[in-house]
JSON list of C-alpha atoms in Angstrom, two decimals:
[
{"chain": "A", "resi": 1, "resn": "MET", "atom": "CA", "xyz": [0.06, -0.12, -0.07]},
{"chain": "A", "resi": 2, "resn": "SER", "atom": "CA", "xyz": [2.61, 2.53, 0.80]},
{"chain": "A", "resi": 3, "resn": "LEU", "atom": "CA", "xyz": [4.31, 2.37, -2.44]},
{"chain": "A", "resi": 4, "resn": "SER", "atom": "CA", "xyz": [1.22, 4.10, -4.05]},
{"chain": "A", "resi": 5, "resn": "LEU", "atom": "CA", "xyz": [0.82, 6.56, -1.49]},
{"chain": "A", "resi": 6, "resn": "ALA", "atom": "CA", "xyz": [2.15, 10.37, -1.55]},
{"chain": "A", "resi": 7, "resn": "SER", "atom": "CA", "xyz": [3.69, 11.61, 1.54]},
{"chain": "A", "resi": 8, "resn": "ASP", "atom": "CA", "xyz": [0.46, 13.92, 2.28]},
{"chain": "A", "resi": 9, "resn": "ASP", "atom": "CA", "xyz": [-1.66, 10.62, 1.73]},
{"chain": "A", "resi": 10, "resn": "VAL", "atom": "CA", "xyz": [0.48, 9.09, 4.33]},
{"chain": "A", "resi": 11, "resn": "LEU", "atom": "CA", "xyz": [0.10, 11.86, 6.85]},
{"chain": "A", "resi": 12, "resn": "PHE", "atom": "CA", "xyz": [-3.44, 11.98, 6.51]},
{"chain": "A", "resi": 13, "resn": "LEU", "atom": "CA", "xyz": [-3.64, 8.17, 7.40]},
{"chain": "A", "resi": 14, "resn": "GLN", "atom": "CA", "xyz": [-1.32, 8.87, 10.29]},
{"chain": "A", "resi": 15, "resn": "ARG", "atom": "CA", "xyz": [-3.60, 11.41, 11.50]},
{"chain": "A", "resi": 16, "resn": "LEU", "atom": "CA", "xyz": [-6.77, 9.33, 11.49]},
{"chain": "A", "resi": 17, "resn": "TRP", "atom": "CA", "xyz": [-5.17, 6.25, 13.04]},
{"chain": "A", "resi": 18, "resn": "ARG", "atom": "CA", "xyz": [-3.89, 8.38, 15.73]},
{"chain": "A", "resi": 19, "resn": "ALA", "atom": "CA", "xyz": [-7.26, 9.94, 16.33]},
{"chain": "A", "resi": 20, "resn": "GLU", "atom": "CA", "xyz": [-8.63, 6.20, 16.48]},
{"chain": "A", "resi": 21, "resn": "GLY", "atom": "CA", "xyz": [-5.83, 5.57, 19.12]},
{"chain": "A", "resi": 22, "resn": "LEU", "atom": "CA", "xyz": [-4.01, 3.26, 16.67]},
{"chain": "A", "resi": 23, "resn": "TYR", "atom": "CA", "xyz": [-1.14, 5.04, 15.52]},
{"chain": "A", "resi": 24, "resn": "LYS", "atom": "CA", "xyz": [1.50, 6.15, 18.31]},
{"chain": "A", "resi": 25, "resn": "GLY", "atom": "CA", "xyz": [4.51, 7.33, 16.08]},
{"chain": "A", "resi": 26, "resn": "LYS", "atom": "CA", "xyz": [5.35, 10.71, 14.54]},
{"chain": "A", "resi": 27, "resn": "LEU", "atom": "CA", "xyz": [3.33, 12.41, 12.03]},
{"chain": "A", "resi": 28, "resn": "ASP", "atom": "CA", "xyz": [5.80, 12.58, 9.54]},
{"chain": "A", "resi": 29, "resn": "GLY", "atom": "CA", "xyz": [4.31, 11.19, 6.21]},
{"chain": "A", "resi": 30, "resn": "GLU", "atom": "CA", "xyz": [6.50, 8.45, 6.18]},
{"chain": "A", "resi": 31, "resn": "TRP", "atom": "CA", "xyz": [5.60, 4.73, 5.91]},
{"chain": "A", "resi": 32, "resn": "GLY", "atom": "CA", "xyz": [7.18, 2.72, 8.48]},
{"chain": "A", "resi": 33, "resn": "PRO", "atom": "CA", "xyz": [6.39, -0.21, 10.69]},
{"chain": "A", "resi": 34, "resn": "GLN", "atom": "CA", "xyz": [4.48, 1.75, 13.05]},
{"chain": "A", "resi": 35, "resn": "THR", "atom": "CA", "xyz": [2.11, 2.97, 10.17]},
{"chain": "A", "resi": 36, "resn": "GLU", "atom": "CA", "xyz": [2.07, -0.59, 8.72]},
{"chain": "A", "resi": 37, "resn": "ALA", "atom": "CA", "xyz": [0.95, -2.09, 12.12]},
{"chain": "A", "resi": 38, "resn": "ALA", "atom": "CA", "xyz": [-1.80, 0.85, 12.37]},
{"chain": "A", "resi": 39, "resn": "GLN", "atom": "CA", "xyz": [-3.06, 0.15, 8.91]},
{"chain": "A", "resi": 40, "resn": "GLY", "atom": "CA", "xyz": [-3.51, -3.70, 9.93]},
{"chain": "A", "resi": 41, "resn": "ALA", "atom": "CA", "xyz": [-5.32, -2.58, 13.02]},
{"chain": "A", "resi": 42, "resn": "PHE", "atom": "CA", "xyz": [-7.70, -0.20, 11.41]},
{"chain": "A", "resi": 43, "resn": "GLU", "atom": "CA", "xyz": [-8.53, -2.86, 8.65]},
{"chain": "A", "resi": 44, "resn": "SER", "atom": "CA", "xyz": [-8.93, -5.40, 11.09]},
{"chain": "A", "resi": 45, "resn": "GLU", "atom": "CA", "xyz": [-11.49, -3.37, 13.12]},
{"chain": "A", "resi": 46, "resn": "SER", "atom": "CA", "xyz": [-13.24, -2.17, 9.91]},
{"chain": "A", "resi": 47, "resn": "ARG", "atom": "CA", "xyz": [-13.95, -6.11, 8.81]},
{"chain": "A", "resi": 48, "resn": "ARG", "atom": "CA", "xyz": [-14.82, -6.45, 12.48]},
{"chain": "A", "resi": 49, "resn": "ILE", "atom": "CA", "xyz": [-17.66, -4.01, 12.08]},
{"chain": "A", "resi": 50, "resn": "GLU", "atom": "CA", "xyz": [-18.56, -5.03, 8.79]},
{"chain": "A", "resi": 51, "resn": "THR", "atom": "CA", "xyz": [-19.23, -8.58, 10.22]},
{"chain": "A", "resi": 52, "resn": "LEU", "atom": "CA", "xyz": [-21.57, -7.17, 12.90]},
{"chain": "A", "resi": 53, "resn": "GLU", "atom": "CA", "xyz": [-23.41, -4.66, 10.84]},
{"chain": "A", "resi": 54, "resn": "GLY", "atom": "CA", "xyz": [-23.67, -6.03, 7.40]},
{"chain": "A", "resi": 55, "resn": "SER", "atom": "CA", "xyz": [-22.08, -5.77, 4.02]},
{"chain": "A", "resi": 56, "resn": "PHE", "atom": "CA", "xyz": [-23.47, -3.79, 1.19]},
{"chain": "A", "resi": 57, "resn": "ASP", "atom": "CA", "xyz": [-22.89, -3.13, -2.77]},
{"chain": "A", "resi": 58, "resn": "THR", "atom": "CA", "xyz": [-19.38, -2.87, -3.76]},
{"chain": "A", "resi": 59, "resn": "ARG", "atom": "CA", "xyz": [-19.27, 0.95, -4.57]},
{"chain": "A", "resi": 60, "resn": "SER", "atom": "CA", "xyz": [-20.83, 1.59, -0.67]},
{"chain": "A", "resi": 61, "resn": "GLU", "atom": "CA", "xyz": [-18.28, -0.76, 0.78]},
{"chain": "A", "resi": 62, "resn": "ALA", "atom": "CA", "xyz": [-15.34, 1.16, -0.88]},
{"chain": "A", "resi": 63, "resn": "ASN", "atom": "CA", "xyz": [-16.47, 4.60, 0.41]},
{"chain": "A", "resi": 64, "resn": "ILE", "atom": "CA", "xyz": [-17.61, 2.91, 3.85]},
{"chain": "A", "resi": 65, "resn": "HIS", "atom": "CA", "xyz": [-14.06, 1.66, 4.50]},
{"chain": "A", "resi": 66, "resn": "THR", "atom": "CA", "xyz": [-12.64, 5.08, 3.92]},
{"chain": "A", "resi": 67, "resn": "LEU", "atom": "CA", "xyz": [-14.58, 6.61, 7.02]},
{"chain": "A", "resi": 68, "resn": "CYS", "atom": "CA", "xyz": [-13.23, 6.53, 10.69]},
{"chain": "A", "resi": 69, "resn": "LEU", "atom": "CA", "xyz": [-14.57, 3.60, 12.69]},
{"chain": "A", "resi": 70, "resn": "ARG", "atom": "CA", "xyz": [-17.58, 5.40, 14.39]},
{"chain": "A", "resi": 71, "resn": "ALA", "atom": "CA", "xyz": [-18.86, 6.82, 10.99]},
{"chain": "A", "resi": 72, "resn": "GLN", "atom": "CA", "xyz": [-18.59, 3.33, 9.56]},
{"chain": "A", "resi": 73, "resn": "ARG", "atom": "CA", "xyz": [-20.75, 2.02, 12.28]},
{"chain": "A", "resi": 74, "resn": "GLU", "atom": "CA", "xyz": [-23.29, 4.73, 11.90]},
{"chain": "A", "resi": 75, "resn": "ALA", "atom": "CA", "xyz": [-23.13, 4.59, 7.99]},
{"chain": "A", "resi": 76, "resn": "ARG", "atom": "CA", "xyz": [-23.90, 0.72, 7.82]},
{"chain": "A", "resi": 77, "resn": "ARG", "atom": "CA", "xyz": [-26.78, 1.20, 10.32]},
{"chain": "A", "resi": 78, "resn": "PHE", "atom": "CA", "xyz": [-28.04, 4.04, 8.39]},
{"chain": "A", "resi": 79, "resn": "LEU", "atom": "CA", "xyz": [-27.76, 2.10, 5.04]},
{"chain": "A", "resi": 80, "resn": "ALA", "atom": "CA", "xyz": [-29.35, -1.22, 6.57]},
{"chain": "A", "resi": 81, "resn": "ARG", "atom": "CA", "xyz": [-32.38, 1.00, 7.71]},
{"chain": "A", "resi": 82, "resn": "VAL", "atom": "CA", "xyz": [-32.97, 2.54, 4.39]},
{"chain": "A", "resi": 83, "resn": "LEU", "atom": "CA", "xyz": [-32.66, -0.45, 2.15]},
{"chain": "A", "resi": 84, "resn": "GLY", "atom": "CA", "xyz": [-34.87, -2.43, 4.52]},
{"chain": "A", "resi": 85, "resn": "ALA", "atom": "CA", "xyz": [-37.52, 0.00, 3.65]},
{"chain": "A", "resi": 86, "resn": "GLY", "atom": "CA", "xyz": [-37.17, -0.46, 0.02]},
{"chain": "A", "resi": 87, "resn": "LEU", "atom": "CA", "xyz": [-35.09, 2.58, -0.94]},
{"chain": "A", "resi": 88, "resn": "ARG", "atom": "CA", "xyz": [-32.31, 1.74, -3.65]},
{"chain": "A", "resi": 89, "resn": "VAL", "atom": "CA", "xyz": [-29.59, 3.82, -1.95]},
{"chain": "A", "resi": 90, "resn": "ARG", "atom": "CA", "xyz": [-25.71, 3.63, -1.96]},
{"chain": "A", "resi": 91, "resn": "ILE", "atom": "CA", "xyz": [-22.94, 5.52, -0.23]},
{"chain": "A", "resi": 92, "resn": "ILE", "atom": "CA", "xyz": [-21.14, 7.18, -3.30]},
{"chain": "A", "resi": 93, "resn": "SER", "atom": "CA", "xyz": [-18.70, 9.53, -1.28]},
{"chain": "A", "resi": 94, "resn": "GLY", "atom": "CA", "xyz": [-16.57, 8.96, 2.11]},
{"chain": "A", "resi": 95, "resn": "THR", "atom": "CA", "xyz": [-13.62, 10.65, 3.13]},
{"chain": "A", "resi": 96, "resn": "ARG", "atom": "CA", "xyz": [-11.72, 13.20, 0.81]},
{"chain": "A", "resi": 97, "resn": "SER", "atom": "CA", "xyz": [-8.19, 14.55, 0.89]},
{"chain": "A", "resi": 98, "resn": "TYR", "atom": "CA", "xyz": [-7.70, 18.22, 0.79]},
{"chain": "A", "resi": 99, "resn": "ALA", "atom": "CA", "xyz": [-6.69, 17.90, -2.64]},
{"chain": "A", "resi": 100, "resn": "GLU", "atom": "CA", "xyz": [-10.08, 16.20, -3.52]},
{"chain": "A", "resi": 101, "resn": "GLN", "atom": "CA", "xyz": [-12.05, 18.95, -1.59]},
{"chain": "A", "resi": 102, "resn": "ASP", "atom": "CA", "xyz": [-10.13, 21.54, -3.35]},
{"chain": "A", "resi": 103, "resn": "ARG", "atom": "CA", "xyz": [-11.23, 20.05, -6.64]},
{"chain": "A", "resi": 104, "resn": "LEU", "atom": "CA", "xyz": [-14.86, 19.84, -5.42]},
{"chain": "A", "resi": 105, "resn": "TYR", "atom": "CA", "xyz": [-15.01, 23.34, -4.41]},
{"chain": "A", "resi": 106, "resn": "ARG", "atom": "CA", "xyz": [-13.65, 24.68, -7.64]},
{"chain": "A", "resi": 107, "resn": "GLN", "atom": "CA", "xyz": [-16.24, 22.79, -9.75]},
{"chain": "A", "resi": 108, "resn": "GLY", "atom": "CA", "xyz": [-18.83, 25.63, -10.94]},
{"chain": "A", "resi": 109, "resn": "ARG", "atom": "CA", "xyz": [-16.58, 28.55, -9.88]},
{"chain": "A", "resi": 110, "resn": "PHE", "atom": "CA", "xyz": [-13.36, 30.14, -11.54]},
{"chain": "A", "resi": 111, "resn": "GLY", "atom": "CA", "xyz": [-14.60, 29.27, -15.11]},
{"chain": "A", "resi": 112, "resn": "ASN", "atom": "CA", "xyz": [-14.84, 25.54, -14.21]},
{"chain": "A", "resi": 113, "resn": "PRO", "atom": "CA", "xyz": [-17.88, 23.56, -15.78]},
{"chain": "A", "resi": 114, "resn": "GLY", "atom": "CA", "xyz": [-20.49, 21.95, -13.45]},
{"chain": "A", "resi": 115, "resn": "ARG", "atom": "CA", "xyz": [-22.54, 23.27, -10.66]},
{"chain": "A", "resi": 116, "resn": "VAL", "atom": "CA", "xyz": [-21.77, 24.29, -7.35]},
{"chain": "A", "resi": 117, "resn": "VAL", "atom": "CA", "xyz": [-22.03, 21.49, -4.80]},
{"chain": "A", "resi": 118, "resn": "THR", "atom": "CA", "xyz": [-20.24, 22.75, -2.12]},
{"chain": "A", "resi": 119, "resn": "ASN", "atom": "CA", "xyz": [-19.13, 26.07, -0.18]},
{"chain": "A", "resi": 120, "resn": "ALA", "atom": "CA", "xyz": [-16.34, 24.11, 1.79]},
{"chain": "A", "resi": 121, "resn": "GLU", "atom": "CA", "xyz": [-12.66, 24.28, 0.69]},
{"chain": "A", "resi": 122, "resn": "ALA", "atom": "CA", "xyz": [-10.14, 22.25, 1.66]},
{"chain": "A", "resi": 123, "resn": "GLY", "atom": "CA", "xyz": [-9.99, 21.44, 5.35]},
{"chain": "A", "resi": 124, "resn": "GLU", "atom": "CA", "xyz": [-13.44, 22.87, 5.77]},
{"chain": "A", "resi": 125, "resn": "SER", "atom": "CA", "xyz": [-15.47, 19.71, 5.43]},
{"chain": "A", "resi": 126, "resn": "ASN", "atom": "CA", "xyz": [-16.11, 16.84, 7.75]},
{"chain": "A", "resi": 127, "resn": "HIS", "atom": "CA", "xyz": [-15.39, 14.74, 4.56]},
{"chain": "A", "resi": 128, "resn": "ASN", "atom": "CA", "xyz": [-11.72, 15.81, 5.20]},
{"chain": "A", "resi": 129, "resn": "PHE", "atom": "CA", "xyz": [-11.50, 14.02, 8.34]},
{"chain": "A", "resi": 130, "resn": "GLY", "atom": "CA", "xyz": [-13.26, 10.73, 7.87]},
{"chain": "A", "resi": 131, "resn": "LEU", "atom": "CA", "xyz": [-16.59, 11.97, 9.57]},
{"chain": "A", "resi": 132, "resn": "ALA", "atom": "CA", "xyz": [-18.84, 12.38, 6.66]},
{"chain": "A", "resi": 133, "resn": "TRP", "atom": "CA", "xyz": [-20.74, 10.43, 3.87]},
{"chain": "A", "resi": 134, "resn": "ASP", "atom": "CA", "xyz": [-22.92, 11.10, 1.05]},
{"chain": "A", "resi": 135, "resn": "ILE", "atom": "CA", "xyz": [-25.58, 8.75, -0.69]},
{"chain": "A", "resi": 136, "resn": "GLY", "atom": "CA", "xyz": [-27.05, 8.41, -3.94]},
{"chain": "A", "resi": 137, "resn": "VAL", "atom": "CA", "xyz": [-30.64, 7.24, -4.82]},
{"chain": "A", "resi": 138, "resn": "PHE", "atom": "CA", "xyz": [-30.95, 4.91, -7.84]},
{"chain": "A", "resi": 139, "resn": "THR", "atom": "CA", "xyz": [-33.77, 3.59, -9.80]},
{"chain": "A", "resi": 140, "resn": "ALA", "atom": "CA", "xyz": [-34.80, 0.02, -10.32]},
{"chain": "A", "resi": 141, "resn": "THR", "atom": "CA", "xyz": [-32.86, -0.07, -13.58]},
{"chain": "A", "resi": 142, "resn": "GLY", "atom": "CA", "xyz": [-29.55, 1.58, -12.20]},
{"chain": "A", "resi": 143, "resn": "GLY", "atom": "CA", "xyz": [-30.11, 5.15, -13.10]},
{"chain": "A", "resi": 144, "resn": "TYR", "atom": "CA", "xyz": [-28.96, 7.77, -10.60]},
{"chain": "A", "resi": 145, "resn": "LEU", "atom": "CA", "xyz": [-31.34, 10.30, -8.96]},
{"chain": "A", "resi": 146, "resn": "PRO", "atom": "CA", "xyz": [-29.47, 13.50, -8.29]},
{"chain": "A", "resi": 147, "resn": "ASP", "atom": "CA", "xyz": [-32.38, 14.84, -6.24]},
{"chain": "A", "resi": 148, "resn": "GLY", "atom": "CA", "xyz": [-35.96, 14.15, -5.44]},
{"chain": "A", "resi": 149, "resn": "PRO", "atom": "CA", "xyz": [-38.33, 13.22, -2.61]},
{"chain": "A", "resi": 150, "resn": "GLU", "atom": "CA", "xyz": [-36.33, 9.97, -1.97]},
{"chain": "A", "resi": 151, "resn": "TYR", "atom": "CA", "xyz": [-33.70, 11.90, -0.46]},
{"chain": "A", "resi": 152, "resn": "ASP", "atom": "CA", "xyz": [-36.14, 13.43, 2.46]},
{"chain": "A", "resi": 153, "resn": "ARG", "atom": "CA", "xyz": [-37.57, 9.88, 2.78]},
{"chain": "A", "resi": 154, "resn": "ALA", "atom": "CA", "xyz": [-34.03, 8.56, 3.30]},
{"chain": "A", "resi": 155, "resn": "ALA", "atom": "CA", "xyz": [-33.14, 10.92, 5.93]},
{"chain": "A", "resi": 156, "resn": "VAL", "atom": "CA", "xyz": [-36.55, 10.00, 7.71]},
{"chain": "A", "resi": 157, "resn": "LEU", "atom": "CA", "xyz": [-35.79, 6.40, 7.65]},
{"chain": "A", "resi": 158, "resn": "GLY", "atom": "CA", "xyz": [-32.24, 6.29, 8.23]},
{"chain": "A", "resi": 159, "resn": "LEU", "atom": "CA", "xyz": [-32.50, 8.86, 11.16]},
{"chain": "A", "resi": 160, "resn": "ALA", "atom": "CA", "xyz": [-35.74, 7.78, 12.88]},
{"chain": "A", "resi": 161, "resn": "PRO", "atom": "CA", "xyz": [-35.92, 9.27, 16.48]},
{"chain": "A", "resi": 162, "resn": "GLY", "atom": "CA", "xyz": [-33.71, 7.60, 18.69]},
{"chain": "A", "resi": 163, "resn": "LEU", "atom": "CA", "xyz": [-31.76, 5.41, 16.34]},
{"chain": "A", "resi": 164, "resn": "ALA", "atom": "CA", "xyz": [-28.99, 7.63, 15.10]},
{"chain": "A", "resi": 165, "resn": "PRO", "atom": "CA", "xyz": [-28.54, 10.48, 17.60]},
{"chain": "A", "resi": 166, "resn": "GLY", "atom": "CA", "xyz": [-24.97, 11.37, 16.75]},
{"chain": "A", "resi": 167, "resn": "VAL", "atom": "CA", "xyz": [-25.65, 11.71, 13.24]},
{"chain": "A", "resi": 168, "resn": "GLU", "atom": "CA", "xyz": [-26.56, 15.13, 11.34]},
{"chain": "A", "resi": 169, "resn": "TRP", "atom": "CA", "xyz": [-28.14, 15.48, 8.13]},
{"chain": "A", "resi": 170, "resn": "GLY", "atom": "CA", "xyz": [-27.20, 18.03, 5.37]},
{"chain": "A", "resi": 171, "resn": "GLY", "atom": "CA", "xyz": [-30.82, 18.53, 4.49]},
{"chain": "A", "resi": 172, "resn": "ASN", "atom": "CA", "xyz": [-31.40, 20.79, 7.70]},
{"chain": "A", "resi": 173, "resn": "TRP", "atom": "CA", "xyz": [-28.57, 23.24, 6.62]},
{"chain": "A", "resi": 174, "resn": "GLN", "atom": "CA", "xyz": [-29.69, 26.76, 6.04]},
{"chain": "A", "resi": 175, "resn": "ARG", "atom": "CA", "xyz": [-26.87, 28.11, 3.85]},
{"chain": "A", "resi": 176, "resn": "LEU", "atom": "CA", "xyz": [-26.52, 25.26, 1.48]},
{"chain": "A", "resi": 177, "resn": "VAL", "atom": "CA", "xyz": [-29.00, 22.49, 1.80]},
{"chain": "A", "resi": 178, "resn": "ASP", "atom": "CA", "xyz": [-27.25, 18.97, 0.98]},
{"chain": "A", "resi": 179, "resn": "LYS", "atom": "CA", "xyz": [-29.64, 16.31, 1.23]},
{"chain": "A", "resi": 180, "resn": "PRO", "atom": "CA", "xyz": [-27.38, 13.52, 0.26]},
{"chain": "A", "resi": 181, "resn": "HIS", "atom": "CA", "xyz": [-24.83, 14.46, 3.04]},
{"chain": "A", "resi": 182, "resn": "TYR", "atom": "CA", "xyz": [-24.57, 12.90, 6.65]},
{"chain": "A", "resi": 183, "resn": "GLN", "atom": "CA", "xyz": [-22.00, 13.43, 9.07]},
{"chain": "A", "resi": 184, "resn": "LEU", "atom": "CA", "xyz": [-21.33, 12.66, 12.81]},
{"chain": "A", "resi": 185, "resn": "ALA", "atom": "CA", "xyz": [-21.88, 15.35, 15.33]},
{"chain": "A", "resi": 186, "resn": "THR", "atom": "CA", "xyz": [-18.75, 16.26, 16.77]},
{"chain": "A", "resi": 187, "resn": "GLY", "atom": "CA", "xyz": [-19.94, 19.41, 18.95]},
{"chain": "A", "resi": 188, "resn": "ILE", "atom": "CA", "xyz": [-16.98, 21.51, 17.97]},
{"chain": "A", "resi": 189, "resn": "GLY", "atom": "CA", "xyz": [-16.44, 24.00, 15.03]},
{"chain": "A", "resi": 190, "resn": "LEU", "atom": "CA", "xyz": [-14.78, 22.96, 11.81]},
{"chain": "A", "resi": 191, "resn": "ALA", "atom": "CA", "xyz": [-11.52, 25.13, 12.39]},
{"chain": "A", "resi": 192, "resn": "ASP", "atom": "CA", "xyz": [-10.91, 23.66, 15.93]},
{"chain": "A", "resi": 193, "resn": "LEU", "atom": "CA", "xyz": [-11.73, 20.28, 14.73]},
{"chain": "A", "resi": 194, "resn": "ARG", "atom": "CA", "xyz": [-8.83, 20.87, 11.84]},
{"chain": "A", "resi": 195, "resn": "THR", "atom": "CA", "xyz": [-6.54, 22.01, 14.34]},
{"chain": "A", "resi": 196, "resn": "ARG", "atom": "CA", "xyz": [-6.92, 18.97, 16.55]},
{"chain": "A", "resi": 197, "resn": "PHE", "atom": "CA", "xyz": [-6.80, 16.46, 13.60]},
{"chain": "A", "resi": 198, "resn": "GLU", "atom": "CA", "xyz": [-3.65, 17.91, 12.28]},
{"chain": "A", "resi": 199, "resn": "ALA", "atom": "CA", "xyz": [-1.97, 17.94, 15.47]},
{"chain": "A", "resi": 200, "resn": "GLY", "atom": "CA", "xyz": [-2.99, 14.63, 16.13]},
{"chain": "A", "resi": 201, "resn": "SER", "atom": "CA", "xyz": [-5.26, 15.26, 19.28]},
{"chain": "A", "resi": 202, "resn": "ALA", "atom": "CA", "xyz": [-8.73, 14.68, 17.78]},
{"chain": "A", "resi": 203, "resn": "GLY", "atom": "CA", "xyz": [-9.22, 11.34, 19.63]},
{"chain": "A", "resi": 204, "resn": "THR", "atom": "CA", "xyz": [-12.13, 12.34, 21.79]},
{"chain": "A", "resi": 205, "resn": "VAL", "atom": "CA", "xyz": [-13.95, 13.11, 18.64]},
{"chain": "A", "resi": 206, "resn": "TYR", "atom": "CA", "xyz": [-13.78, 9.73, 17.23]},
{"chain": "A", "resi": 207, "resn": "ALA", "atom": "CA", "xyz": [-14.61, 7.64, 20.33]}
]
């Protein structure tokens, strides 16, 4: 794995695994034995969560496995509730690097094609810290529905009272409503979260 990762990617993983209590080494962006061990522990715990909470389609699985462990549990429980009610939902986005977030922010801005889909620049989204996921709703023939009442229904089903008290829905936002978006409720501002994450001291958020 380390051979295909840039230093910034390794540094992100070290920060994430430090937050999970799995990595004790330096935040140096270098792939060494402690980073390797943290990867193994994270993947092992991810598989355990998958066994307990259930497996889903390939695309959803690929995105769920990028999330922090607590978000993995919540995302799987959410998806099980929604699918159980008959909605065709997949998780189509999980954790994003700062570079990926910057590319998404530039969409629809500065002469770039597409529509504006986020007001969050790099480091200003819970996706950048492994805490958020986006869903997509699909038709019976596999067609993607970018919007519609199904997204409201998914939120009602997936966040039924008492079932997901630690999850927030982007459909309740005021500035830029984002109905496909779900994230863990951290109780702290994004600037503080970013500072903690980059310093390797965000552990209480992930517990």
